[in-house]
Structure formats: C-alpha cells, structure tokens
PDB file of C-alpha atoms in Angstrom:
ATOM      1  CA  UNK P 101       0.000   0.000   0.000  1.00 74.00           C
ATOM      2  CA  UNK P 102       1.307   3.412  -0.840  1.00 81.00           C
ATOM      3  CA  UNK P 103       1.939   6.120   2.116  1.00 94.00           C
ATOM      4  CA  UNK P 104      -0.612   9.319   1.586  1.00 94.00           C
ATOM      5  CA  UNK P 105       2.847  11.224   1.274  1.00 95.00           C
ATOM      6  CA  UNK P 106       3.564   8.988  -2.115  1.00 94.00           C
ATOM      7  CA  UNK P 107      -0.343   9.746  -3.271  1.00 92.00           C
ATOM      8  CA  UNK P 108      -0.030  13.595  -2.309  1.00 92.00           C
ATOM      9  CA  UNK P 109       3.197  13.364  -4.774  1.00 92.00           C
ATOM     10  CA  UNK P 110       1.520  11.348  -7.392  1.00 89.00           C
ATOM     11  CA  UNK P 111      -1.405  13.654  -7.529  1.00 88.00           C
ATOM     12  CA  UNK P 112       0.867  16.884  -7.468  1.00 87.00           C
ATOM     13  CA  UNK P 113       2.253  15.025 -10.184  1.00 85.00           C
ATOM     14  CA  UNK P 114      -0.400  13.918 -12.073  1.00 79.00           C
ATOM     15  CA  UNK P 115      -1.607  17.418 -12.077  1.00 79.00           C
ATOM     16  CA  UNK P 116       1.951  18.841 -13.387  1.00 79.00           C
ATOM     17  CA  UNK P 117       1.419  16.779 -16.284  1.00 78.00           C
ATOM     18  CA  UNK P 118      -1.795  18.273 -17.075  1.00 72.00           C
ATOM     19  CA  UNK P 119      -4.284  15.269 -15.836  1.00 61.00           C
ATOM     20  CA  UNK P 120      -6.216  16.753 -13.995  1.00 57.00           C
ATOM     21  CA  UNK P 121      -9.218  15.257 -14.726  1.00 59.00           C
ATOM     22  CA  UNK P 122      -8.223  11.658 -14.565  1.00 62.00           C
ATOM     23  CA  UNK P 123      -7.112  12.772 -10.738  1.00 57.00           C
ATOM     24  CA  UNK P 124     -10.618  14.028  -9.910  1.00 62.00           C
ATOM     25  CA  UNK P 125     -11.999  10.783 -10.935  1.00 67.00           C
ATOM     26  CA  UNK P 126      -9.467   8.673  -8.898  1.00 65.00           C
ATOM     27  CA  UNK P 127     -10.014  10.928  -5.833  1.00 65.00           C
ATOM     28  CA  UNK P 128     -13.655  10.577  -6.438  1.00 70.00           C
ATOM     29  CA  UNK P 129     -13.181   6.677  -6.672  1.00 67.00           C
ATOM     30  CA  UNK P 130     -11.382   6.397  -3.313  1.00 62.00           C
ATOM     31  CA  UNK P 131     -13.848   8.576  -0.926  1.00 51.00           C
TER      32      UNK P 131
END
C-alpha cells in the first residue's frame, strides 16, 4: 500500500502533467 505522502506526490504530479481530470476521478473513486 502506498503512504498518503507517495499519493499527495503522485497527484501533485499527475496534475503537473496536465491530468487533472483523470485525478478528480481517482479521488472521487477512493472517498
């Protein structure tokens, strides 16, 4: 299982790249 430090820098990541979107969704998946 990944730390919530490692998904805060995925999704700061994910939005760098411009995927914002897709990160919404997986947020929206895990609540």
């Amino acid at each position: 299982m990944k730390t919530i430090y490692e998904n805060i820098l995925e999704q700061a990541w994910a939005v760098g790249q411009g995927k914002r979107g897709d990160l919404s969704e997986e947020l929206a998946s895990d609540n």
